[in-house]
Tab-separated table of C-alpha atoms and ligand atoms in Angstrom:
chain	number	residue	atom	x	y	z
A	15	UNK	CA	45.792	167.892	128.445
A	16	UNK	CA	46.124	164.249	127.544
A	17	UNK	CA	43.074	162.198	128.658
A	18	UNK	CA	41.810	165.032	130.907
A	19	UNK	CA	38.475	163.940	130.043
A	20	UNK	CA	39.227	160.473	131.387
A	21	UNK	CA	39.872	161.965	134.824
A	22	UNK	CA	36.686	164.050	135.084
A	23	UNK	CA	34.355	161.569	133.475
A	24	UNK	CA	35.719	158.601	135.469
A	25	UNK	CA	35.437	160.711	138.734
A	26	UNK	CA	31.813	161.280	138.044
A	27	UNK	CA	31.182	157.534	137.419
A	28	UNK	CA	33.068	156.473	140.423
A	29	UNK	CA	31.481	159.149	142.675
A	30	UNK	CA	28.236	157.215	142.085
A	31	UNK	CA	29.943	154.177	143.822
A	32	UNK	CA	30.381	156.094	147.072
A	33	UNK	CA	29.100	154.214	149.965
A	34	UNK	CA	28.796	150.987	148.015
A	35	UNK	CA	30.779	148.045	149.364
A	36	UNK	CA	30.086	145.730	146.418
A	37	UNK	CA	30.082	146.333	142.781
A	38	UNK	CA	27.391	145.086	140.434
A	39	UNK	CA	28.156	143.900	136.952
A	40	UNK	CA	26.360	146.844	135.566
A	41	UNK	CA	28.615	149.256	137.690
A	42	UNK	CA	31.544	147.666	136.105
A	43	UNK	CA	29.973	147.885	132.575
A	44	UNK	CA	29.376	151.568	133.130
A	45	UNK	CA	32.826	152.191	134.382
A	46	UNK	CA	34.422	150.272	131.419
A	47	UNK	CA	32.342	152.129	128.834
A	48	UNK	CA	33.387	155.476	130.385
A	49	UNK	CA	37.087	154.497	130.127
A	50	UNK	CA	36.636	153.378	126.466
A	51	UNK	CA	34.773	156.596	125.492
A	52	UNK	CA	37.364	158.863	126.996
A	53	UNK	CA	40.384	156.974	125.539
A	54	UNK	CA	38.955	156.757	122.052
A	55	UNK	CA	38.063	160.469	122.038
A	56	UNK	CA	41.609	161.116	123.126
A	57	UNK	CA	42.760	159.399	119.939
A	58	UNK	CA	44.188	156.259	121.600
A	59	UNK	CA	44.457	153.431	119.173
A	60	UNK	CA	41.207	151.242	119.310
A	61	UNK	CA	43.026	147.893	119.882
A	62	UNK	CA	44.814	149.295	122.894
A	63	UNK	CA	41.639	150.799	124.282
A	64	UNK	CA	39.997	147.330	123.930
A	65	UNK	CA	42.917	145.552	125.649
A	66	UNK	CA	42.887	148.031	128.630
A	67	UNK	CA	39.164	147.850	129.179
A	68	UNK	CA	39.095	144.106	128.982
A	69	UNK	CA	41.763	143.894	131.517
A	70	UNK	CA	39.989	146.314	133.935
A	71	UNK	CA	36.705	144.439	133.558
A	72	UNK	CA	38.196	141.080	134.085
A	73	UNK	CA	39.866	142.167	137.192
A	74	UNK	CA	36.960	144.070	138.611
A	75	UNK	CA	34.620	141.008	138.062
A	76	UNK	CA	37.101	138.329	139.216
A	77	UNK	CA	39.085	139.807	142.113
A	78	UNK	CA	37.698	139.999	145.547
A	79	UNK	CA	37.966	143.459	147.176
A	80	UNK	CA	40.114	143.189	150.409
A	81	UNK	CA	37.857	143.418	153.475
A	82	UNK	CA	36.739	146.813	154.303
A	83	UNK	CA	37.732	148.395	151.153
A	84	UNK	CA	34.953	150.639	149.632
A	85	UNK	CA	34.056	149.491	145.969
A	86	UNK	CA	35.159	152.845	144.678
A	87	UNK	CA	38.659	152.568	145.945
A	88	UNK	CA	38.875	149.034	144.784
A	89	UNK	CA	37.974	150.009	141.237
A	90	UNK	CA	40.105	152.989	141.264
A	91	UNK	CA	43.144	151.063	142.227
A	92	UNK	CA	42.444	148.443	139.378
A	93	UNK	CA	42.079	151.407	136.826
A	94	UNK	CA	45.209	153.015	138.277
A	95	UNK	CA	47.350	149.897	138.084
A	96	UNK	CA	46.098	148.932	134.587
A	97	UNK	CA	46.965	152.522	133.309
A	98	UNK	CA	50.416	152.298	134.982
A	99	UNK	CA	50.889	148.909	133.236
A	100	UNK	CA	49.933	150.311	129.800
A	101	UNK	CA	52.026	153.342	130.056
A	102	UNK	CA	54.906	151.481	131.760
A	103	UNK	CA	57.940	152.765	133.529
A	104	UNK	CA	59.680	155.969	132.416
A	105	UNK	CA	62.555	155.466	130.016
A	106	UNK	CA	65.712	154.640	131.763
A	107	UNK	CA	68.157	157.517	131.826
A	108	UNK	CA	70.828	156.999	134.330
A	109	UNK	CA	72.485	160.123	135.821
A	110	UNK	CA	75.822	159.523	134.308
A	111	UNK	CA	77.897	160.093	131.128
A	112	UNK	CA	75.603	159.378	127.926
A	113	UNK	CA	74.631	160.453	124.581
A	114	UNK	CA	70.974	160.931	123.572
A	115	UNK	CA	69.710	161.287	120.030
A	116	UNK	CA	66.491	163.274	119.315
A	117	UNK	CA	64.295	162.433	116.238
A	118	UNK	CA	60.892	163.627	115.143
A	119	UNK	CA	59.008	165.575	112.650
A	120	UNK	CA	59.333	169.297	111.961
A	121	UNK	CA	57.912	171.468	114.758
A	122	UNK	CA	57.303	168.509	117.080
A	123	UNK	CA	59.513	170.373	119.646
A	124	UNK	CA	62.995	168.767	119.333
A	125	UNK	CA	65.025	171.801	119.703
A	126	UNK	CA	63.081	173.037	122.700
A	127	UNK	CA	63.123	169.670	124.270
A	128	UNK	CA	66.969	169.304	123.705
A	129	UNK	CA	67.564	172.494	125.807
A	130	UNK	CA	64.870	171.494	128.280
A	131	UNK	CA	66.493	168.045	128.966
A	132	UNK	CA	69.932	169.585	129.186
A	133	UNK	CA	68.638	171.951	131.790
A	134	UNK	CA	67.077	169.062	133.614
A	135	UNK	CA	70.301	167.099	133.575
A	136	UNK	CA	72.105	170.085	134.855
A	137	UNK	CA	69.820	170.336	137.843
A	138	UNK	CA	71.013	166.759	138.660
A	139	UNK	CA	74.584	167.898	138.855
A	140	UNK	CA	75.702	166.782	135.342
A	141	UNK	CA	77.288	168.769	132.643
A	142	UNK	CA	75.150	168.635	129.494
A	143	UNK	CA	75.833	169.821	126.043
A	144	UNK	CA	73.431	170.378	123.153
A	145	UNK	CA	74.695	169.642	119.729
A	146	UNK	CA	72.493	171.187	116.967
A	147	UNK	CA	72.704	169.343	113.614
A	148	UNK	CA	69.705	170.793	111.908
A	149	UNK	CA	71.063	172.470	108.664
A	150	UNK	CA	67.518	172.282	107.085
A	151	UNK	CA	65.517	174.821	108.993
A	152	UNK	CA	66.770	178.390	108.829
A	153	UNK	CA	66.815	179.784	112.341
A	154	UNK	CA	67.262	176.407	113.948
A	155	UNK	CA	70.864	177.257	114.904
A	156	UNK	CA	69.978	180.567	116.570
A	157	UNK	CA	67.109	179.102	118.375
A	158	UNK	CA	69.140	176.265	119.764
A	159	UNK	CA	71.921	178.462	120.714
A	160	UNK	CA	69.698	180.935	122.497
A	161	UNK	CA	67.862	178.154	124.349
A	162	UNK	CA	71.117	176.498	125.358
A	163	UNK	CA	72.175	179.857	126.744
A	164	UNK	CA	68.977	180.176	128.747
A	165	UNK	CA	69.490	176.662	130.078
A	166	UNK	CA	73.082	177.582	130.840
A	167	UNK	CA	74.614	174.620	129.172
A	168	UNK	CA	77.288	173.918	126.664
A	169	UNK	CA	76.343	174.224	122.944
A	170	UNK	CA	77.743	173.305	119.592
A	171	UNK	CA	76.495	174.013	116.146
A	172	UNK	CA	77.899	175.325	112.884
A	173	UNK	CA	75.652	177.622	110.950
A	174	UNK	CA	77.983	177.607	107.934
A	175	UNK	CA	78.025	173.896	107.423
A	176	UNK	CA	75.536	171.905	105.359
A	177	UNK	CA	76.666	168.499	106.571
A	178	UNK	CA	74.691	167.451	109.721
A	179	UNK	CA	76.767	164.240	109.997
A	180	UNK	CA	79.937	166.288	110.091
A	181	UNK	CA	78.438	168.710	112.678
A	182	UNK	CA	77.563	165.706	114.801
A	183	UNK	CA	81.060	164.315	114.703
A	184	UNK	CA	82.603	167.706	115.425
A	185	UNK	CA	80.186	168.370	118.052
A	186	UNK	CA	80.913	165.358	120.122
A	187	UNK	CA	84.634	166.298	119.950
A	188	UNK	CA	84.201	169.867	120.705
A	189	UNK	CA	81.998	169.310	123.735
A	190	UNK	CA	84.079	166.507	125.165
A	191	UNK	CA	84.188	168.257	128.501
A	192	UNK	CA	80.463	167.667	128.892
A	193	UNK	CA	79.187	164.326	130.260
A	194	UNK	CA	75.618	164.215	128.781
A	195	UNK	CA	75.424	164.942	125.027
A	196	UNK	CA	72.026	165.698	123.572
A	197	UNK	CA	72.007	165.565	119.662
A	198	UNK	CA	69.220	167.516	118.117
A	199	UNK	CA	68.357	166.623	114.409
A	200	UNK	CA	66.422	168.242	111.588
A	201	UNK	CA	62.784	167.601	111.135
A	202	UNK	CA	60.675	167.382	107.958
A	203	UNK	CA	57.013	167.882	107.205
A	204	UNK	CA	56.643	164.172	106.697
A	205	UNK	CA	58.985	161.288	106.973
A	206	UNK	CA	60.924	161.393	103.634
A	207	UNK	CA	63.618	159.072	102.473
A	208	UNK	CA	66.269	161.662	102.754
A	209	UNK	CA	65.409	162.374	106.313
A	210	UNK	CA	65.593	158.768	107.205
A	211	UNK	CA	68.937	158.333	105.444
A	212	UNK	CA	70.324	161.363	107.200
A	213	UNK	CA	69.211	160.374	110.707
A	214	UNK	CA	70.610	156.922	110.103
A	215	UNK	CA	74.072	158.340	109.310
A	216	UNK	CA	74.045	160.630	112.290
A	217	UNK	CA	73.036	157.641	114.432
A	218	UNK	CA	76.067	155.770	113.084
A	219	UNK	CA	78.435	158.574	113.929
A	220	UNK	CA	76.939	159.407	117.283
A	221	UNK	CA	76.294	155.899	118.525
A	222	UNK	CA	73.654	157.115	121.126
A	223	UNK	CA	72.955	155.240	124.305
A	224	UNK	CA	69.372	156.419	123.939
A	225	UNK	CA	67.241	157.513	120.971
A	226	UNK	CA	64.202	159.413	121.712
A	227	UNK	CA	61.172	160.179	119.549
A	228	UNK	CA	59.799	163.815	120.116
A	229	UNK	CA	56.076	163.830	119.568
A	230	UNK	CA	53.670	166.815	119.776
A	231	UNK	CA	50.834	165.892	122.057
A	232	UNK	CA	48.367	166.870	119.280
A	233	UNK	CA	49.367	164.069	117.128
A	234	UNK	CA	46.511	161.716	116.534
A	235	UNK	CA	46.444	158.438	114.667
A	236	UNK	CA	49.387	159.449	112.626
A	237	UNK	CA	51.649	158.662	115.447
A	238	UNK	CA	51.555	155.008	114.730
A	239	UNK	CA	53.205	155.039	111.353
A	240	UNK	CA	55.649	157.705	112.405
A	241	UNK	CA	56.749	155.815	115.378
A	242	UNK	CA	57.087	152.609	113.404
A	243	UNK	CA	59.289	154.121	110.741
A	244	UNK	CA	61.628	155.915	113.193
A	245	UNK	CA	61.801	152.778	115.254
A	246	UNK	CA	62.839	150.694	112.170
A	247	UNK	CA	65.427	153.209	111.048
A	248	UNK	CA	67.258	154.036	114.290
A	249	UNK	CA	65.329	152.214	117.026
A	250	UNK	CA	63.273	154.153	119.507
A	251	UNK	CA	63.991	153.720	123.251
A	252	UNK	CA	61.617	156.326	124.469
A	253	UNK	CA	59.275	159.138	123.735
A	254	UNK	CA	59.247	162.837	124.748
A	255	UNK	CA	55.682	164.350	124.525
A	256	UNK	CA	55.604	168.054	124.015
A	257	UNK	CA	53.017	170.741	124.342
A	258	UNK	CA	51.100	169.024	127.115
A	259	UNK	CA	50.187	172.498	128.341
A	260	UNK	CA	47.887	172.999	125.297
A	261	UNK	CA	44.501	171.529	124.497
A	262	UNK	CA	45.991	168.462	122.791
A	263	UNK	CA	44.463	165.072	123.317
A	264	UNK	CA	47.774	163.161	123.585
A	265	UNK	CA	46.309	159.762	122.898
A	266	UNK	CA	48.485	159.382	119.837
A	267	UNK	CA	51.579	159.655	122.079
A	268	UNK	CA	50.401	156.687	124.074
A	269	UNK	CA	49.886	154.770	120.798
A	270	UNK	CA	53.449	155.515	119.873
A	271	UNK	CA	54.686	154.243	123.169
A	272	UNK	CA	52.916	151.021	122.572
A	273	UNK	CA	53.949	150.773	118.819
A	274	UNK	CA	57.666	151.176	119.610
A	275	UNK	CA	57.378	149.035	122.791
A	276	UNK	CA	59.152	151.854	124.431
A	277	UNK	CA	58.246	154.259	127.236
A	278	UNK	CA	57.843	157.921	128.159
A	279	UNK	CA	60.961	159.866	129.061
A	280	UNK	CA	60.056	163.510	129.500
A	281	UNK	CA	56.828	165.750	129.290
A	282	UNK	CA	57.043	169.203	127.771
A	283	UNK	CA	54.704	171.554	129.451
A	284	UNK	CA	55.514	175.088	128.135
A	285	UNK	CA	57.897	177.179	126.025
A	286	UNK	CA	60.432	177.919	128.720
A	287	UNK	CA	63.446	175.701	129.265
A	288	UNK	CA	62.280	174.853	132.793
A	289	UNK	CA	59.006	173.689	131.522
A	290	UNK	CA	59.906	169.984	131.493
A	291	UNK	CA	59.149	167.085	133.830
A	292	UNK	CA	60.830	163.773	133.934
A	293	UNK	CA	57.975	161.217	133.341
A	294	UNK	CA	56.826	159.462	136.503
A	295	UNK	CA	54.069	157.062	135.610
A	296	UNK	CA	52.618	156.969	139.143
A	297	UNK	CA	52.311	160.663	139.507
A	298	UNK	CA	51.157	161.190	135.985
A	299	UNK	CA	48.290	158.646	136.208
A	300	UNK	CA	47.279	159.934	139.626
A	301	UNK	CA	47.013	163.383	138.073
A	302	UNK	CA	45.076	161.935	135.276
A	303	UNK	CA	42.545	160.301	137.530
A	304	UNK	CA	42.314	163.523	139.563
A	305	UNK	CA	44.253	162.142	142.438
A	306	UNK	CA	46.828	164.782	142.231
A	307	UNK	CA	50.553	164.461	141.989
A	308	UNK	CA	52.025	165.327	145.298
A	309	UNK	CA	55.598	164.714	144.523
A	310	UNK	CA	55.580	166.942	141.619
A	311	UNK	CA	53.815	169.515	143.646
A	312	UNK	CA	56.198	169.248	146.542
A	313	UNK	CA	59.165	169.670	144.096
A	314	UNK	CA	57.665	172.796	142.617
A	315	UNK	CA	56.884	174.331	145.948
A	316	UNK	CA	60.464	173.711	147.039
A	317	UNK	CA	61.900	175.228	143.847
A	318	UNK	CA	59.556	178.198	144.100
A	319	UNK	CA	60.713	178.779	147.711
A	320	UNK	CA	64.194	178.741	146.633
A	321	UNK	CA	63.604	181.207	143.863
A	322	UNK	CA	61.381	183.565	145.871
A	323	UNK	CA	64.142	183.491	148.496
A	324	UNK	CA	61.541	183.236	151.171
A	325	UNK	CA	62.083	181.736	154.709
A	326	UNK	CA	59.875	178.788	155.034
A	327	UNK	CA	58.030	180.344	157.997
A	328	UNK	CA	57.360	183.366	155.885
A	329	UNK	CA	55.104	181.448	153.679
A	330	UNK	CA	52.175	180.018	155.517
A	331	UNK	CA	49.920	177.949	153.149
A	332	UNK	CA	47.679	177.388	155.962
A	333	UNK	CA	46.738	181.137	156.038
A	334	UNK	CA	45.756	180.676	152.491
A	335	UNK	CA	43.389	177.937	153.631
A	336	UNK	CA	41.968	179.838	156.508
A	337	UNK	CA	40.777	182.734	154.367
A	338	UNK	CA	42.948	185.273	156.399
A	339	UNK	CA	43.910	186.770	153.100
A	340	UNK	CA	45.185	190.430	152.761
A	341	UNK	CA	46.756	192.288	149.854
A	342	UNK	CA	50.084	191.547	151.400
A	343	UNK	CA	49.495	187.846	151.281
A	344	UNK	CA	48.244	188.163	147.724
A	345	UNK	CA	51.559	189.718	146.779
A	346	UNK	CA	53.646	187.025	148.448
A	347	UNK	CA	51.457	184.283	147.121
A	348	UNK	CA	51.457	185.697	143.499
A	349	UNK	CA	55.290	185.700	143.787
A	350	UNK	CA	55.340	182.117	144.958
A	351	UNK	CA	52.967	181.088	142.397
A	352	UNK	CA	54.670	182.801	139.626
A	353	UNK	CA	57.773	180.765	140.480
A	354	UNK	CA	55.845	177.478	140.717
A	355	UNK	CA	54.589	177.813	137.112
A	356	UNK	CA	51.208	178.341	135.650
A	357	UNK	CA	48.490	178.144	138.375
A	358	UNK	CA	46.409	175.786	136.288
A	359	UNK	CA	49.214	173.242	136.118
A	360	UNK	CA	49.871	173.586	139.815
A	361	UNK	CA	46.119	172.959	140.506
A	362	UNK	CA	46.317	169.733	138.531
A	363	UNK	CA	48.682	168.344	140.902
A	364	UNK	CA	46.525	169.022	144.043
A	365	UNK	CA	44.385	166.012	144.896
A	366	UNK	CA	40.770	166.632	144.594
A	367	UNK	CA	40.900	169.760	142.526
A	368	UNK	CA	41.126	168.452	138.956
A	369	UNK	CA	39.217	170.197	136.201
A	370	UNK	CA	36.157	170.997	138.172
A	371	UNK	CA	37.085	174.060	140.232
A	372	UNK	CA	39.711	175.158	137.595
A	373	UNK	CA	37.011	175.377	134.927
A	374	UNK	CA	34.792	177.643	137.089
A	375	UNK	CA	37.600	180.177	137.589
A	376	UNK	CA	37.882	183.282	135.388
A	377	UNK	CA	40.937	183.236	133.088
A	378	UNK	CA	42.536	186.182	134.949
A	379	UNK	CA	42.704	184.312	138.095
A	380	UNK	CA	45.531	182.390	136.435
A	381	UNK	CA	47.345	185.401	135.125
A	382	UNK	CA	50.258	185.957	137.730
A	383	UNK	CA	52.798	187.352	135.249
A	384	UNK	CA	55.809	189.264	136.322
A	385	UNK	CA	54.677	192.429	134.566
A	386	UNK	CA	51.389	192.493	136.415
A	387	UNK	CA	53.034	191.971	139.674
A	388	UNK	CA	55.366	194.841	139.212
A	389	UNK	CA	52.499	197.099	138.480
A	390	UNK	CA	50.629	195.907	141.547
A	391	UNK	CA	53.695	196.445	143.697
A	392	UNK	CA	53.984	200.022	142.583
A	393	UNK	CA	50.090	200.493	143.265
A	394	UNK	CA	50.408	198.792	146.676
A	395	UNK	CA	53.273	201.249	147.690
A	396	UNK	CA	50.604	203.962	147.640
A	397	UNK	CA	48.271	202.184	149.813
A	398	UNK	CA	48.029	202.628	153.622
A	399	UNK	CA	48.709	199.522	155.823
A	400	UNK	CA	45.045	199.557	156.876
A	401	UNK	CA	44.037	199.455	153.044
A	402	UNK	CA	46.313	196.531	152.360
A	403	UNK	CA	44.997	194.622	155.467
A	404	UNK	CA	41.261	195.340	154.586
A	405	UNK	CA	41.032	196.082	150.780
A	406	UNK	CA	37.285	195.822	150.889
A	407	UNK	CA	37.074	199.267	152.471
A	408	UNK	CA	38.776	201.022	149.502
A	409	UNK	CA	36.249	203.178	147.661
A	410	UNK	CA	36.309	205.569	144.662
A	411	UNK	CA	38.058	208.450	146.394
A	412	UNK	CA	40.829	206.132	147.736
A	413	UNK	CA	41.164	204.609	144.311
A	414	UNK	CA	41.608	208.090	142.780
A	415	UNK	CA	44.255	208.930	145.468
A	416	UNK	CA	46.204	205.643	145.018
A	417	UNK	CA	46.251	205.988	141.319
A	418	UNK	CA	47.591	209.463	141.551
A	419	UNK	CA	50.182	208.577	144.130
A	420	UNK	CA	51.441	205.652	142.261
A	421	UNK	CA	51.404	207.292	138.748
A	422	UNK	CA	48.928	204.537	137.521
A	423	UNK	CA	45.469	204.593	135.927
A	424	UNK	CA	42.465	204.233	138.151
A	425	UNK	CA	41.666	201.354	135.994
A	426	UNK	CA	44.809	199.522	136.952
A	427	UNK	CA	43.963	200.080	140.729
A	428	UNK	CA	40.598	198.574	140.232
A	429	UNK	CA	42.206	195.563	138.215
A	430	UNK	CA	44.192	194.920	141.322
A	431	UNK	CA	41.251	194.872	143.586
A	432	UNK	CA	39.538	192.688	141.181
A	433	UNK	CA	42.436	190.313	141.117
A	434	UNK	CA	42.450	190.350	144.990
A	435	UNK	CA	38.723	189.463	144.988
A	436	UNK	CA	39.297	186.560	142.457
A	437	UNK	CA	42.167	185.104	144.520
A	438	UNK	CA	40.211	185.373	147.755
A	439	UNK	CA	37.399	183.582	146.158
A	440	UNK	CA	39.901	180.969	144.874
A	441	UNK	CA	41.169	180.385	148.392
A	442	UNK	CA	37.720	179.925	149.770
A	443	UNK	CA	37.249	177.279	146.928
A	444	UNK	CA	40.495	175.591	148.198
A	445	UNK	CA	38.860	175.604	151.609
A	446	UNK	CA	35.736	174.076	150.599
A	447	UNK	CA	37.492	171.308	148.664
A	448	UNK	CA	37.570	167.722	149.729
A	449	UNK	CA	38.821	166.920	153.341
A	450	UNK	CA	40.219	170.133	154.757
A	451	UNK	CA	42.191	168.184	157.215
A	452	UNK	CA	43.973	166.293	154.515
A	453	UNK	CA	44.632	169.375	152.587
A	454	UNK	CA	46.205	171.049	155.696
A	455	UNK	CA	48.204	167.875	156.411
A	456	UNK	CA	49.494	168.075	152.920
A	457	UNK	CA	50.357	171.721	153.141
A	458	UNK	CA	52.098	171.041	156.526
A	459	UNK	CA	54.266	168.320	154.941
A	460	UNK	CA	55.085	170.591	152.106
A	461	UNK	CA	56.196	173.358	154.364
A	462	UNK	CA	58.418	170.843	156.219
A	463	UNK	CA	60.274	170.180	153.019
A	464	UNK	CA	58.564	167.115	151.770
A	465	UNK	CA	59.982	167.798	148.318
A	466	UNK	CA	62.904	166.256	146.599
A	467	UNK	CA	60.979	163.638	144.728
A	468	UNK	CA	58.272	163.565	147.387
A	469	UNK	CA	60.223	161.479	149.966
A	470	UNK	CA	58.529	163.172	152.866
A	471	UNK	CA	55.146	162.504	151.427
A	472	UNK	CA	55.346	158.802	151.742
A	473	UNK	CA	52.028	158.370	153.534
A	474	UNK	CA	50.358	160.489	150.878
A	475	UNK	CA	50.033	158.130	147.997
A	476	UNK	CA	46.996	158.153	145.873
A	477	UNK	CA	45.202	155.867	148.286
A	478	UNK	CA	46.760	157.225	151.391
B	240	GTP	N1	53.402	175.446	124.467
B	240	GTP	C1	54.515	174.594	124.276
B	240	GTP	N2	55.151	174.948	123.112
B	240	GTP	C2	56.246	174.130	122.839
B	240	GTP	C3	56.502	173.029	123.665
B	240	GTP	N3	57.758	172.499	123.153
B	240	GTP	C4	57.941	173.307	122.038
B	240	GTP	N4	57.157	174.199	121.783
B	240	GTP	C5	56.953	175.228	120.792
B	240	GTP	O1	56.751	174.560	119.592
B	240	GTP	C6	57.457	175.144	118.549
B	240	GTP	C7	58.278	174.171	117.770
B	240	GTP	O2	59.374	173.675	118.645
B	240	GTP	P1	60.826	173.405	118.050
B	240	GTP	O3	61.669	172.980	119.287
B	240	GTP	O4	61.284	174.521	117.235
B	240	GTP	O5	60.605	172.171	117.178
B	240	GTP	P2	61.532	171.327	116.295
B	240	GTP	O6	61.007	169.882	116.469
B	240	GTP	O7	63.019	171.548	116.813
B	240	GTP	O8	61.266	171.911	114.879
B	240	GTP	P3	62.328	171.661	113.502
B	240	GTP	O9	63.562	172.090	113.910
B	240	GTP	O10	61.628	172.532	112.548
B	240	GTP	O11	62.159	170.291	113.302
B	240	GTP	C8	58.102	176.329	119.004
B	240	GTP	O12	57.395	177.480	118.938
B	240	GTP	C9	58.347	175.946	120.608
B	240	GTP	O13	58.346	177.132	121.341
B	240	GTP	C10	55.841	172.734	124.843
B	240	GTP	O14	55.933	171.864	125.669
B	240	GTP	N5	54.810	173.716	125.034
């Protein structure tokens, strides 16, 4: 993910400062070099990198750390503040009636983002509508309609029309019951004159409150020109960065934000309509720096709990940390995690975990799909209570019996036991991580419903 590297390399450098109360000039040089290296390899524009690293250096040299502040925390705070400053606030999107226009190159993720954003607004109690004006790409209409259906929002498009401007005009009229209108536009391979002319005409008719540029996180240096051209033609107020769940570097998107003097509105983190996050600079950067993003985590846990329909007391994250881990727990936790979203993304949000532990985990440990869970449930129904409580005692003859009883293959039973072992190991790693007390405190706060934007987690800021 974007600048992942910055988080891990910077943590390594900062860890060397542990125990120091003062920073030497060499310490600062080393940190600044590390930041420059990471940002440049993430495709961030050179002049931006220089500006950022100069600021950090100047402040670290000139500012006096408050009494009693360890050098590491002092520097981390400066880096954090400068990154917040660079990325800026998230694009202002009031929770009220409005029209949003989406622009971007082909395949950047506009259609997907339109549905995701509509879904997001609907969770805030508004009534959104997606208007699809892409007459260029065959299949765009069906895709948009299907996604709007999944997001359970209003939709307008006209597969028989070849006039996007007319569709936009009609769409606004036809969806007048909605309060948030999201207008999706066609993309092209490259910015061509006819695309620019078309989007300018649509912009004229739609008269959007906000125009967002949708950018694939994988875009590199090309982001600068693209952002500039869209900005000149329709004026860009904010950027949606998509496909952050992939391996993309994402630096180009930061360059685009800087180029258009705009900000980030949303982040796309998967192909489903729910895979979207409203951009929160503080949380995003905390996550980048490996400090976790507690408010996002709390929100996901809350949502997962609603979906899993579990009483709060049924789910005891502390058990997970204590290592009292049975097959019954695994089933419950797989269900909860499945609802929270991909485990690797959830892990990014937990302070202190970052890339390190994640990289050591086998791929399968992250695979908690619905299908697997169903098979596991069937298998577990053929186990005795004692076997579920102490799976380590299950041997070859039991495996044979369980497979027969559940109508599955022995291989699948072994897979379940393998998954159990991996998850048990993962829980042990959670235990060994950072300050256990702090982790437990966080888990307790999450249980007490600290969600809803992290209100209850006030004391748990990145430096808390
Ligand atoms: N993994 C992942 N895939 C995404 C994300 N956003 C979009 N995609 C995928 O990227 C591909 C292109 O997305 P679209 O939404 O069709 O892109 P578009 O910009 O509307 O494309 P055009 O209509 O051709 O301009 C699709 O396969 C999407 O499923 C994301 O955040 N993560």
